[in-house]
PDB file of C-alpha atoms in Angstrom:
ATOM      1  CA  ASP A  12     133.472-135.523 268.336  1.00 75.00           C
ATOM      2  CA  GLN A  13     135.661-133.272 266.180  1.00 87.00           C
ATOM      3  CA  GLN A  14     133.635-130.878 264.270  1.00 95.00           C
ATOM      4  CA  VAL A  15     136.970-129.569 263.015  1.00 97.00           C
ATOM      5  CA  LYS A  16     139.655-131.938 261.604  1.00 97.00           C
ATOM      6  CA  GLN A  17     142.865-131.520 260.913  1.00 97.00           C
ATOM      7  CA  ASN A  18     144.535-134.555 259.435  1.00 93.00           C
ATOM      8  CA  SER A  19     147.888-133.573 258.580  1.00 95.00           C
ATOM      9  CA  PRO A  20     149.659-133.356 261.939  1.00 95.00           C
ATOM     10  CA  SER A  21     152.707-132.107 260.086  1.00 97.00           C
ATOM     11  CA  LEU A  22     154.171-131.015 256.631  1.00 97.00           C
ATOM     12  CA  SER A  23     157.155-130.067 255.706  1.00 98.00           C
ATOM     13  CA  VAL A  24     158.277-128.354 252.416  1.00 98.00           C
ATOM     14  CA  GLN A  25     160.924-126.319 250.655  1.00 98.00           C
ATOM     15  CA  GLU A  26     161.649-122.436 250.874  1.00 98.00           C
ATOM     16  CA  GLY A  27     159.873-120.990 247.923  1.00 97.00           C
ATOM     17  CA  ARG A  28     157.424-123.719 247.234  1.00 98.00           C
ATOM     18  CA  ILE A  29     153.609-123.817 247.840  1.00 98.00           C
ATOM     19  CA  SER A  30     152.236-125.276 251.484  1.00 98.00           C
ATOM     20  CA  ILE A  31     148.480-126.358 251.374  1.00 98.00           C
ATOM     21  CA  LEU A  32     147.371-126.930 254.691  1.00 98.00           C
ATOM     22  CA  ASN A  33     143.687-128.482 254.696  1.00 98.00           C
ATOM     23  CA  CYS A  34     140.766-128.754 256.660  1.00 98.00           C
ATOM     24  CA  ASP A  35     137.237-130.645 256.890  1.00 98.00           C
ATOM     25  CA  TYR A  36     134.503-129.762 259.155  1.00 98.00           C
ATOM     26  CA  THR A  37     131.371-131.892 259.902  1.00 97.00           C
ATOM     27  CA  ASN A  38     128.738-128.828 261.722  1.00 94.00           C
ATOM     28  CA  SER A  39     126.571-127.401 258.815  1.00 94.00           C
ATOM     29  CA  MET A  40     126.211-124.211 260.858  1.00 93.00           C
ATOM     30  CA  PHE A  41     129.303-123.442 260.641  1.00 94.00           C
ATOM     31  CA  ASP A  42     129.460-120.191 258.470  1.00 92.00           C
ATOM     32  CA  TYR A  43     133.103-118.567 259.224  1.00 93.00           C
ATOM     33  CA  PHE A  44     136.149-119.642 259.152  1.00 95.00           C
ATOM     34  CA  LEU A  45     139.580-118.685 260.384  1.00 95.00           C
ATOM     35  CA  TRP A  46     143.062-119.845 260.216  1.00 97.00           C
ATOM     36  CA  TYR A  47     145.403-119.210 263.098  1.00 96.00           C
ATOM     37  CA  LYS A  48     148.994-119.462 263.332  1.00 97.00           C
ATOM     38  CA  LYS A  49     150.955-120.172 266.802  1.00 95.00           C
ATOM     39  CA  TYR A  50     154.669-120.355 267.791  1.00 93.00           C
ATOM     40  CA  PRO A  51     155.607-122.109 270.520  1.00 88.00           C
ATOM     41  CA  ALA A  52     155.005-120.605 274.159  1.00 83.00           C
ATOM     42  CA  GLU A  53     152.905-117.690 272.107  1.00 89.00           C
ATOM     43  CA  GLY A  54     149.216-117.596 271.899  1.00 92.00           C
ATOM     44  CA  PRO A  55     147.476-117.799 268.580  1.00 94.00           C
ATOM     45  CA  THR A  56     147.766-115.251 266.205  1.00 95.00           C
ATOM     46  CA  PHE A  57     144.897-114.572 263.467  1.00 94.00           C
ATOM     47  CA  LEU A  58     146.188-115.365 259.691  1.00 96.00           C
ATOM     48  CA  ILE A  59     142.774-114.855 257.366  1.00 96.00           C
ATOM     49  CA  SER A  60     139.673-115.562 257.834  1.00 94.00           C
ATOM     50  CA  ILE A  61     136.246-116.619 255.154  1.00 95.00           C
ATOM     51  CA  SER A  62     132.784-116.460 255.442  1.00 93.00           C
ATOM     52  CA  SER A  63     130.440-118.826 253.908  1.00 94.00           C
ATOM     53  CA  ILE A  64     129.162-116.379 251.087  1.00 94.00           C
ATOM     54  CA  LYS A  65     132.532-116.389 249.190  1.00 95.00           C
ATOM     55  CA  ASP A  66     134.596-119.205 248.202  1.00 96.00           C
ATOM     56  CA  LYS A  67     138.252-117.491 248.405  1.00 97.00           C
ATOM     57  CA  ASN A  68     140.106-114.998 249.798  1.00 97.00           C
ATOM     58  CA  GLU A  69     143.117-113.888 249.508  1.00 98.00           C
ATOM     59  CA  ASP A  70     145.753-111.538 251.485  1.00 97.00           C
ATOM     60  CA  GLY A  71     149.507-110.985 250.357  1.00 97.00           C
ATOM     61  CA  ARG A  72     150.751-114.947 250.063  1.00 98.00           C
ATOM     62  CA  PHE A  73     148.126-116.268 251.963  1.00 98.00           C
ATOM     63  CA  THR A  74     144.381-117.853 250.384  1.00 98.00           C
ATOM     64  CA  VAL A  75     142.024-119.491 252.155  1.00 98.00           C
ATOM     65  CA  PHE A  76     139.317-121.721 249.870  1.00 98.00           C
ATOM     66  CA  LEU A  77     136.465-122.798 251.283  1.00 98.00           C
ATOM     67  CA  ASN A  78     134.088-125.775 249.375  1.00 97.00           C
ATOM     68  CA  LYS A  79     130.692-125.839 251.496  1.00 96.00           C
ATOM     69  CA  SER A  80     129.683-128.685 249.743  1.00 96.00           C
ATOM     70  CA  ALA A  81     132.580-130.851 250.638  1.00 97.00           C
ATOM     71  CA  LYS A  82     132.560-129.147 254.164  1.00 97.00           C
ATOM     72  CA  HIS A  83     136.600-128.396 253.367  1.00 98.00           C
ATOM     73  CA  LEU A  84     138.651-125.326 253.520  1.00 97.00           C
ATOM     74  CA  SER A  85     142.346-125.109 252.378  1.00 98.00           C
ATOM     75  CA  LEU A  86     144.946-122.268 253.359  1.00 98.00           C
ATOM     76  CA  HIS A  87     147.423-121.794 250.638  1.00 98.00           C
ATOM     77  CA  ILE A  88     151.011-120.098 251.467  1.00 98.00           C
ATOM     78  CA  VAL A  89     153.045-119.058 248.290  1.00 98.00           C
ATOM     79  CA  PRO A  90     155.846-118.717 248.408  1.00 98.00           C
ATOM     80  CA  SER A  91     156.485-120.400 251.813  1.00 98.00           C
ATOM     81  CA  GLN A  92     159.113-119.294 253.815  1.00 97.00           C
ATOM     82  CA  PRO A  93     161.065-120.120 256.554  1.00 97.00           C
ATOM     83  CA  GLY A  94     159.463-117.903 258.612  1.00 96.00           C
ATOM     84  CA  ASP A  95     155.818-119.864 258.420  1.00 97.00           C
ATOM     85  CA  SER A  96     157.448-122.767 260.515  1.00 97.00           C
ATOM     86  CA  ALA A  97     154.451-122.614 262.922  1.00 97.00           C
ATOM     87  CA  VAL A  98     151.614-124.896 263.894  1.00 97.00           C
ATOM     88  CA  TYR A  99     148.583-123.528 261.813  1.00 98.00           C
ATOM     89  CA  PHE A 100     144.957-124.297 263.436  1.00 98.00           C
ATOM     90  CA  CYS A 101     141.687-124.164 261.679  1.00 97.00           C
ATOM     91  CA  ALA A 102     139.119-122.829 263.443  1.00 96.00           C
ATOM     92  CA  ALA A 103     135.109-122.316 262.396  1.00 95.00           C
ATOM     93  CA  SER A 104     132.186-120.418 264.303  1.00 91.00           C
ATOM     94  CA  ASP A 105     128.227-120.455 263.731  1.00 89.00           C
ATOM     95  CA  SER A 106     127.395-116.630 263.574  1.00 79.00           C
ATOM     96  CA  GLY A 107     123.968-117.248 264.053  1.00 71.00           C
ATOM     97  CA  GLY A 108     124.597-118.648 267.772  1.00 66.00           C
ATOM     98  CA  SER A 109     125.737-114.996 268.392  1.00 68.00           C
ATOM     99  CA  ASN A 110     128.544-115.925 271.009  1.00 72.00           C
ATOM    100  CA  TYR A 111     131.123-116.512 268.008  1.00 82.00           C
ATOM    101  CA  LYS A 112     132.755-118.902 269.954  1.00 88.00           C
ATOM    102  CA  LEU A 113     135.357-120.902 267.902  1.00 92.00           C
ATOM    103  CA  THR A 114     135.739-124.691 267.553  1.00 94.00           C
ATOM    104  CA  PHE A 115     139.880-125.197 266.552  1.00 96.00           C
ATOM    105  CA  GLY A 116     141.139-128.389 264.775  1.00 97.00           C
ATOM    106  CA  LYS A 117     144.281-130.422 266.354  1.00 97.00           C
ATOM    107  CA  GLY A 118     146.443-128.231 264.190  1.00 97.00           C
ATOM    108  CA  THR A 119     149.423-129.036 261.443  1.00 98.00           C
ATOM    109  CA  LEU A 120     152.986-128.618 262.244  1.00 97.00           C
ATOM    110  CA  LEU A 121     154.258-126.592 259.062  1.00 98.00           C
ATOM    111  CA  THR A 122     157.741-126.758 258.554  1.00 98.00           C
ATOM    112  CA  VAL A 123     159.376-124.797 255.889  1.00 98.00           C
ATOM    113  CA  ASN A 124     162.968-125.979 254.919  1.00 96.00           C
ATOM    114  CA  PRO A 125     166.065-123.193 253.789  1.00 93.00           C
TER     115      PRO A 125
ATOM    116  CA  ASP B 256     146.705-100.704 274.060  1.00 52.00           C
ATOM    117  CA  THR B 257     149.613-103.668 273.123  1.00 72.00           C
ATOM    118  CA  GLY B 258     146.843-106.496 273.000  1.00 92.00           C
ATOM    119  CA  VAL B 259     145.519-108.922 275.315  1.00 96.00           C
ATOM    120  CA  SER B 260     147.787-109.586 278.504  1.00 96.00           C
ATOM    121  CA  GLN B 261     147.632-112.847 281.055  1.00 97.00           C
ATOM    122  CA  ASN B 262     149.196-113.508 283.995  1.00 97.00           C
ATOM    123  CA  PRO B 263     151.209-115.068 284.978  1.00 97.00           C
ATOM    124  CA  ARG B 264     152.763-116.641 282.076  1.00 96.00           C
ATOM    125  CA  HIS B 265     153.665-119.842 284.156  1.00 97.00           C
ATOM    126  CA  LYS B 266     152.367-121.374 287.329  1.00 97.00           C
ATOM    127  CA  ILE B 267     153.618-124.362 288.716  1.00 98.00           C
ATOM    128  CA  THR B 268     151.281-125.346 291.631  1.00 98.00           C
ATOM    129  CA  LYS B 269     150.709-128.996 294.245  1.00 98.00           C
ATOM    130  CA  ARG B 270     147.652-130.533 293.803  1.00 97.00           C
ATOM    131  CA  GLY B 271     144.747-129.458 295.724  1.00 97.00           C
ATOM    132  CA  GLN B 272     145.704-126.204 296.244  1.00 98.00           C
ATOM    133  CA  ASN B 273     143.752-122.810 294.259  1.00 98.00           C
ATOM    134  CA  VAL B 274     145.212-120.788 291.551  1.00 98.00           C
ATOM    135  CA  THR B 275     143.599-117.419 289.626  1.00 98.00           C
ATOM    136  CA  PHE B 276     144.665-116.211 286.452  1.00 97.00           C
ATOM    137  CA  ARG B 277     144.338-112.977 285.512  1.00 98.00           C
ATOM    138  CA  CYS B 278     143.482-111.747 281.704  1.00 98.00           C
ATOM    139  CA  ASP B 279     143.385-108.078 280.422  1.00 97.00           C
ATOM    140  CA  PRO B 280     142.024-107.703 276.782  1.00 95.00           C
ATOM    141  CA  ILE B 281     142.079-105.021 274.521  1.00 94.00           C
ATOM    142  CA  SER B 282     140.158-102.076 275.920  1.00 89.00           C
ATOM    143  CA  GLU B 283     137.589-101.420 273.384  1.00 87.00           C
ATOM    144  CA  HIS B 284     136.471-104.948 272.829  1.00 90.00           C
ATOM    145  CA  ASN B 285     133.433-106.407 274.593  1.00 90.00           C
ATOM    146  CA  ARG B 286     133.602-109.891 274.231  1.00 92.00           C
ATOM    147  CA  LEU B 287     135.922-111.995 276.002  1.00 95.00           C
ATOM    148  CA  TYR B 288     137.095-115.581 275.954  1.00 96.00           C
ATOM    149  CA  TRP B 289     138.842-118.365 277.892  1.00 97.00           C
ATOM    150  CA  TYR B 290     140.061-121.365 276.084  1.00 97.00           C
ATOM    151  CA  ARG B 291     142.405-124.221 277.606  1.00 96.00           C
ATOM    152  CA  GLN B 292     145.188-125.885 275.100  1.00 95.00           C
ATOM    153  CA  THR B 293     146.673-129.583 275.989  1.00 94.00           C
ATOM    154  CA  LEU B 294     149.589-131.285 274.013  1.00 90.00           C
ATOM    155  CA  GLY B 295     148.682-132.133 270.677  1.00 90.00           C
ATOM    156  CA  GLN B 296     145.008-130.686 270.931  1.00 93.00           C
ATOM    157  CA  GLY B 297     143.593-127.380 269.431  1.00 95.00           C
ATOM    158  CA  PRO B 298     142.256-124.407 271.947  1.00 95.00           C
ATOM    159  CA  GLU B 299     138.805-125.773 273.501  1.00 95.00           C
ATOM    160  CA  PHE B 300     136.187-123.249 274.601  1.00 94.00           C
ATOM    161  CA  LEU B 301     135.742-123.204 278.390  1.00 96.00           C
ATOM    162  CA  THR B 302     133.614-119.755 278.857  1.00 95.00           C
ATOM    163  CA  TYR B 303     132.502-116.322 277.271  1.00 92.00           C
ATOM    164  CA  PHE B 304     131.935-112.830 278.770  1.00 93.00           C
ATOM    165  CA  GLN B 305     130.045-109.727 276.687  1.00 91.00           C
ATOM    166  CA  ASN B 306     130.798-107.016 278.648  1.00 90.00           C
ATOM    167  CA  GLU B 307     130.684-108.344 282.458  1.00 90.00           C
ATOM    168  CA  ALA B 308     127.851-111.077 281.796  1.00 91.00           C
ATOM    169  CA  GLN B 309     129.015-114.409 281.796  1.00 90.00           C
ATOM    170  CA  LEU B 310     126.924-115.941 278.846  1.00 90.00           C
ATOM    171  CA  GLU B 311     128.367-119.486 277.820  1.00 89.00           C
ATOM    172  CA  LYS B 312     130.145-121.711 280.277  1.00 91.00           C
ATOM    173  CA  SER B 313     131.528-125.270 278.380  1.00 91.00           C
ATOM    174  CA  ARG B 314     130.605-128.510 279.830  1.00 88.00           C
ATOM    175  CA  LEU B 315     134.304-129.148 280.247  1.00 82.00           C
ATOM    176  CA  LEU B 316     134.353-125.921 283.011  1.00 85.00           C
ATOM    177  CA  SER B 317     133.599-128.101 286.262  1.00 88.00           C
ATOM    178  CA  ASP B 318     132.189-126.697 289.122  1.00 92.00           C
ATOM    179  CA  ARG B 319     135.942-126.040 290.406  1.00 96.00           C
ATOM    180  CA  PHE B 320     136.377-123.718 287.735  1.00 96.00           C
ATOM    181  CA  SER B 321     135.005-120.011 288.227  1.00 95.00           C
ATOM    182  CA  ALA B 322     135.430-117.072 285.878  1.00 96.00           C
ATOM    183  CA  GLU B 323     134.421-113.214 286.559  1.00 95.00           C
ATOM    184  CA  ARG B 324     134.856-110.169 284.518  1.00 95.00           C
ATOM    185  CA  PRO B 325     133.992-107.430 287.290  1.00 90.00           C
ATOM    186  CA  LYS B 326     133.030-104.170 285.368  1.00 85.00           C
ATOM    187  CA  GLY B 327     133.384-105.704 282.077  1.00 84.00           C
ATOM    188  CA  SER B 328     136.946-105.062 281.866  1.00 90.00           C
ATOM    189  CA  PHE B 329     139.858-107.570 282.902  1.00 96.00           C
ATOM    190  CA  SER B 330     138.953-111.332 283.799  1.00 97.00           C
ATOM    191  CA  THR B 331     140.078-113.619 286.380  1.00 97.00           C
ATOM    192  CA  LEU B 332     139.719-117.823 285.979  1.00 97.00           C
ATOM    193  CA  GLU B 333     140.215-119.491 289.470  1.00 97.00           C
ATOM    194  CA  ILE B 334     140.459-123.235 289.340  1.00 97.00           C
ATOM    195  CA  GLN B 335     140.035-124.814 293.062  1.00 97.00           C
ATOM    196  CA  ARG B 336     141.458-127.651 294.333  1.00 97.00           C
ATOM    197  CA  THR B 337     144.050-128.334 291.346  1.00 97.00           C
ATOM    198  CA  GLU B 338     144.088-131.821 289.944  1.00 96.00           C
ATOM    199  CA  GLN B 339     146.923-133.061 287.466  1.00 96.00           C
ATOM    200  CA  GLY B 340     144.261-133.312 284.571  1.00 95.00           C
ATOM    201  CA  ASP B 341     143.952-129.376 285.041  1.00 96.00           C
ATOM    202  CA  SER B 342     147.551-129.251 283.692  1.00 97.00           C
ATOM    203  CA  ALA B 343     147.409-127.332 280.505  1.00 96.00           C
ATOM    204  CA  MET B 344     147.766-123.253 278.778  1.00 96.00           C
ATOM    205  CA  TYR B 345     145.306-121.535 279.456  1.00 97.00           C
ATOM    206  CA  LEU B 346     144.283-118.494 277.066  1.00 97.00           C
ATOM    207  CA  CYS B 347     142.567-115.991 277.059  1.00 97.00           C
ATOM    208  CA  ALA B 348     141.277-113.509 274.132  1.00 96.00           C
ATOM    209  CA  SER B 349     139.072-110.346 273.224  1.00 94.00           C
ATOM    210  CA  SER B 350     136.923-109.188 270.322  1.00 90.00           C
ATOM    211  CA  PHE B 351     134.551-106.846 269.187  1.00 85.00           C
ATOM    212  CA  GLY B 352     131.673-108.536 267.476  1.00 74.00           C
ATOM    213  CA  GLN B 353     132.076-111.297 265.127  1.00 69.00           C
ATOM    214  CA  GLY B 354     135.782-111.682 263.724  1.00 69.00           C
ATOM    215  CA  SER B 355     138.997-112.585 264.595  1.00 80.00           C
ATOM    216  CA  TYR B 356     140.113-112.965 268.198  1.00 88.00           C
ATOM    217  CA  THR B 357     143.061-111.273 269.582  1.00 93.00           C
ATOM    218  CA  PHE B 358     144.433-114.159 272.027  1.00 96.00           C
ATOM    219  CA  GLY B 359     146.898-113.733 274.955  1.00 96.00           C
ATOM    220  CA  SER B 360     150.429-115.521 275.380  1.00 96.00           C
ATOM    221  CA  GLY B 361     148.451-117.769 277.720  1.00 96.00           C
ATOM    222  CA  THR B 362     149.324-119.117 280.904  1.00 97.00           C
ATOM    223  CA  ARG B 363     151.065-122.262 281.498  1.00 96.00           C
ATOM    224  CA  LEU B 364     149.365-124.544 284.413  1.00 97.00           C
ATOM    225  CA  THR B 365     151.876-127.438 285.743  1.00 97.00           C
ATOM    226  CA  VAL B 366     150.036-129.517 288.531  1.00 98.00           C
ATOM    227  CA  VAL B 367     152.605-131.657 290.389  1.00 96.00           C
TER     228      VAL B 367
END
């Protein structure tokens, strides 16, 4: 079963506008969440993370919001730039497991149009 | 150190052949992970090493797959008797403690 779900396979936005990528999870043991960006023919690159003790984390143009009661997180990119066009993966881990393995969603392809 | 290095970048092999991939992690990272990504899917966990000890293997890792990390440095992933279903991107990542992984660029395997 898919424990991390990204229900939007793709998203298209105009340059300068906000991009909002969504992610839902089902495993209550997950307490650490990450977003990765992936360009074709490259490995995923870490973008931003959030611990379950927080509900928001911000890094420049990127903000991640966590709603634990809804088991939902979102990544906001403001303003969006054409170079942000990539596949974005949501990932989650259970720090109590000590191996810190990540469970990934299927990804959302973001296209930012000039 | 410039990051996680994986070799080869691409491998085409005939069904039934054996293949081996190599991963060189960031030197100070004690944790090393192998993931597999197929088209339209996110990366899926295969196995995990802490230093030289292989501490967890996914059920995805059949007995045709074996991974090693001698001396806690580089790692190899071997697939014996390859099948067409093994075609995928094999990703290696390393980390130090809990935190973000650093992924390599992956090895794309095509079994024909």
